[in-house]
Coordinates of N, CA and C in Angstrom, one line a residue:
X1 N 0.8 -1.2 0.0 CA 0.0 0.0 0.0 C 0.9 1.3 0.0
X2 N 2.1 1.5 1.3 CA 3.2 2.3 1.3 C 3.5 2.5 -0.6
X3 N 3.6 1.8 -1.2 CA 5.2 1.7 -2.5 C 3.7 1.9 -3.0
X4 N 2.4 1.7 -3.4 CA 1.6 2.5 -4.5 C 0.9 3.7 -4.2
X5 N 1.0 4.2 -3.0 CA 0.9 5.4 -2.6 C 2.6 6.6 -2.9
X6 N 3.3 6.0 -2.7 CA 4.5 6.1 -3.1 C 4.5 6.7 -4.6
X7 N 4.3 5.2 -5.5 CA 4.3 5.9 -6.8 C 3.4 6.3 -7.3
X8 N 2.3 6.6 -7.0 CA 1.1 7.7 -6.8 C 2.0 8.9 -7.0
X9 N 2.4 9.4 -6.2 CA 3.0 10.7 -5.6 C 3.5 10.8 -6.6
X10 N 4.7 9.9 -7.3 CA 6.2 10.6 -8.2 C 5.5 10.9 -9.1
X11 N 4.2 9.8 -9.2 CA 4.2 9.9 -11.1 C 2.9 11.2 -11.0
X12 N 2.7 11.4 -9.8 CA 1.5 13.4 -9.7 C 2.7 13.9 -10.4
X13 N 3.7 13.8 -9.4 CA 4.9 14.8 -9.4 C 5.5 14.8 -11.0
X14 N 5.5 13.9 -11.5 CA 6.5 13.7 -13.0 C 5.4 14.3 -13.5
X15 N 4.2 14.1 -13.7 CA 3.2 14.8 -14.6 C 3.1 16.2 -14.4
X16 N 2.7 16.8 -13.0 CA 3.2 17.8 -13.2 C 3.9 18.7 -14.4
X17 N 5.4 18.5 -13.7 CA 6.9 19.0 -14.1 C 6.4 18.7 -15.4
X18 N 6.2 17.2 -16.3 CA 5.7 17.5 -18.0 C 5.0 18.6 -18.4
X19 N 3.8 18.9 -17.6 CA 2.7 19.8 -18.0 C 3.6 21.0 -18.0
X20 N 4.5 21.6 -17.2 CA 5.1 22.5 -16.4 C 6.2 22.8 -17.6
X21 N 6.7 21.8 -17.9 CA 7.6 21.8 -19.2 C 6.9 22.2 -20.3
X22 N 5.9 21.3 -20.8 CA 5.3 21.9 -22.4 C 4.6 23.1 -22.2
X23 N 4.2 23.9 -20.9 CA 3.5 25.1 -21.3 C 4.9 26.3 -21.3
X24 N 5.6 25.8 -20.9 CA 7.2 27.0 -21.1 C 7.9 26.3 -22.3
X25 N 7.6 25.1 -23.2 CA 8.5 25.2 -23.9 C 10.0 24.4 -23.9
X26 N 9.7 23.7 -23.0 CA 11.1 23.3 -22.5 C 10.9 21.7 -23.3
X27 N 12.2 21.3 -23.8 CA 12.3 20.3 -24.4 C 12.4 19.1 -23.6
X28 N 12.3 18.1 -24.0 CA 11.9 16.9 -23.5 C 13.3 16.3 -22.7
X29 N 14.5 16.0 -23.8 CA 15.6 15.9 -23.1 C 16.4 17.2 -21.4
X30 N 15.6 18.3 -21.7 CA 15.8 18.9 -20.9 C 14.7 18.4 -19.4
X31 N 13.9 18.1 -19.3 CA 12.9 18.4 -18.9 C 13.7 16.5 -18.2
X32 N 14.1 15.2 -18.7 CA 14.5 14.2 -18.6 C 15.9 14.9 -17.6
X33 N 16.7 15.5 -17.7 CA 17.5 15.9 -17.2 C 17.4 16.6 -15.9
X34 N 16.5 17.2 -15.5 CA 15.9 18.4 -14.4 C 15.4 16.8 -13.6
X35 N 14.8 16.1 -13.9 CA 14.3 15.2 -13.4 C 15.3 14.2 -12.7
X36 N 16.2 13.7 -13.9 CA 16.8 12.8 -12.8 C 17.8 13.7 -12.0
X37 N 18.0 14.8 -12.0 CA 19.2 15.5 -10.6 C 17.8 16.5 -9.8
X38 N 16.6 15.9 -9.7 CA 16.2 16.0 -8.8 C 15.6 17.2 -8.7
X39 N 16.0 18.4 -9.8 CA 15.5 19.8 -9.4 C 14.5 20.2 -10.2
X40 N 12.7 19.8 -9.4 CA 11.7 19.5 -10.1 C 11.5 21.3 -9.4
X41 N 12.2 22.1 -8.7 CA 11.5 23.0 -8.3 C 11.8 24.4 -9.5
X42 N 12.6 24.1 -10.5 CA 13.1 25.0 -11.7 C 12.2 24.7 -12.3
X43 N 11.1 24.0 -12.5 CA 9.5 23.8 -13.4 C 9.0 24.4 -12.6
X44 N 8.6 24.0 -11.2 CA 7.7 25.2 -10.2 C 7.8 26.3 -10.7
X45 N 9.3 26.7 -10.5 CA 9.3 28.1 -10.5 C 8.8 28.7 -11.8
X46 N 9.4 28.0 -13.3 CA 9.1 28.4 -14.7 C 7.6 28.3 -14.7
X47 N 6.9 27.4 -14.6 CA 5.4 27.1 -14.7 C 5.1 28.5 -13.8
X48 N 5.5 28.8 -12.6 CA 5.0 29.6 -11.7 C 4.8 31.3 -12.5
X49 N 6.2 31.0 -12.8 CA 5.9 32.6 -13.8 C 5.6 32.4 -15.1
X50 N 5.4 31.5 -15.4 CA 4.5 31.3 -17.0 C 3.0 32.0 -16.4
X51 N 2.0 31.2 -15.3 CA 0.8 31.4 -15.0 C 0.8 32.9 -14.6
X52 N 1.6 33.5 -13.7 CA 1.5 34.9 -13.4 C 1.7 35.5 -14.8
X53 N 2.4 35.3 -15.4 CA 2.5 36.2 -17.5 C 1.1 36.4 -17.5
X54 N 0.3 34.8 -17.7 CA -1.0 35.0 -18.1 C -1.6 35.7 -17.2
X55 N -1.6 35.5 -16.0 CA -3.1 36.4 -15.2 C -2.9 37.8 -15.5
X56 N -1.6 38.0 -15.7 CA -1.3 40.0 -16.4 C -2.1 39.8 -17.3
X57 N -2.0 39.1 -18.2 CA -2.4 39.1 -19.5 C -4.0 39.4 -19.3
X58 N -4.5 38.1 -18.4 CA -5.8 38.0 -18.8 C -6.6 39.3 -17.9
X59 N -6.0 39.9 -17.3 CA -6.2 41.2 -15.6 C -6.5 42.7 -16.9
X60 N -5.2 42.3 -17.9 CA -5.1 43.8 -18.8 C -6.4 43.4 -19.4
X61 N -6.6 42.5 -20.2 CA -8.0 42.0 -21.0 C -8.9 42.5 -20.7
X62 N -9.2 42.2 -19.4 CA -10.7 42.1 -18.6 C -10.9 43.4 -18.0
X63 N -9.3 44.8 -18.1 CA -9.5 45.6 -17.7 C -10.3 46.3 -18.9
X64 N -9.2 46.1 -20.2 CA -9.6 47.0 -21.2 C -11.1 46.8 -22.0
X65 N -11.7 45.5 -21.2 CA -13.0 45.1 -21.7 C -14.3 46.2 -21.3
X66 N -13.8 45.9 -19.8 CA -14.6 46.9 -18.9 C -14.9 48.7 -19.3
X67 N -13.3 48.6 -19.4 CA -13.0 50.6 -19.8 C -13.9 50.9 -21.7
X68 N -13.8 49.4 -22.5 CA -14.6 49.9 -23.5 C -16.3 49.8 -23.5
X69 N -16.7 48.5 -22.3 CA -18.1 48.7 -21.6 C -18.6 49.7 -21.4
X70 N -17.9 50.8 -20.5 CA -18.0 51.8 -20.2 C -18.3 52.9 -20.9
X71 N -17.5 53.0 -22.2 CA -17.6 54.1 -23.0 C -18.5 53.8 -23.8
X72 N -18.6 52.5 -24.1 CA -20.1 52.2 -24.4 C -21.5 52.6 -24.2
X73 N -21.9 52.5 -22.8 CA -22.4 52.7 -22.3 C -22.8 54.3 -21.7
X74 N -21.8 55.2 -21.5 CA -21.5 56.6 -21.9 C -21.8 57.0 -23.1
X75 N -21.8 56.2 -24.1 CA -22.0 57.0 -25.7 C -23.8 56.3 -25.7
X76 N -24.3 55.8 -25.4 CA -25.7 55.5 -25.7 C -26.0 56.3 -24.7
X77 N -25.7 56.4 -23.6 CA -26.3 57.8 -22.5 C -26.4 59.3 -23.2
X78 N -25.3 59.4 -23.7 CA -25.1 61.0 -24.4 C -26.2 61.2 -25.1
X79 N -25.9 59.5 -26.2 CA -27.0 59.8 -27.3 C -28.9 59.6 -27.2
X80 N -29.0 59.1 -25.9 CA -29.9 58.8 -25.4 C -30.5 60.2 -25.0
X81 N -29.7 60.8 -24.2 CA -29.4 62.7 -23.9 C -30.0 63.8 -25.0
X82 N -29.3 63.4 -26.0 CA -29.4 64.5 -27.2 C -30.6 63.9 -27.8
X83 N -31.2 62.7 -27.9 CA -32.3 62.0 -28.9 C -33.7 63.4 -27.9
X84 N -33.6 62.7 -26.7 CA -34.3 63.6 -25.9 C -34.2 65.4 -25.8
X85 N -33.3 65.7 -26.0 CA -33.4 67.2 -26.1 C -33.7 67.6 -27.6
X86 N -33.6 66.4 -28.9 CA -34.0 67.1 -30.2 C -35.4 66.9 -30.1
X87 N -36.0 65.9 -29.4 CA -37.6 65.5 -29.6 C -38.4 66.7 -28.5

């Protein structure tokens, strides 16, 4: 039970570090390499700042969606404004 709980764990862990590797790009032999000298935490960290890139990414998105909602919604008010002061 110990040794399949055991390799439960490495092979979370190896999957991981894979997934962690193909969204940065990192080659296969490299990624074989990082693994057997044990420093799965140079994926942590790369994966780590991969995900923070995107939440900038998707933070500016969702800002500049908002700010064009907005003026949206400002230009049907204006024109909503002026429809009423021509009528």
């Amino acid at each position: 039970m110990e040794s399949e709980q055991q390799f439960t764990q490495e092979l979370d862990r190896f999957v991981n570090v894979a997934a962690a590797a193909f969204l940065v790009g990192v080659s296969r032999q490299t990624l074989s390499k990082y693994v057997k000298q044990g420093k799965l935490a140079v994926y942590r960290s790369k994966i780590g700042t991969f995900l923070l890139k995107e939440e900038v990414v998707r933070f500016k998105e969702e800002k500049e969606v908002k700010e064009r909602e907005a003026l949206e919604r400002k230009r049907r008010a204006l024109s909503e404004s002026v429809r009423g002061q021509v009528e």
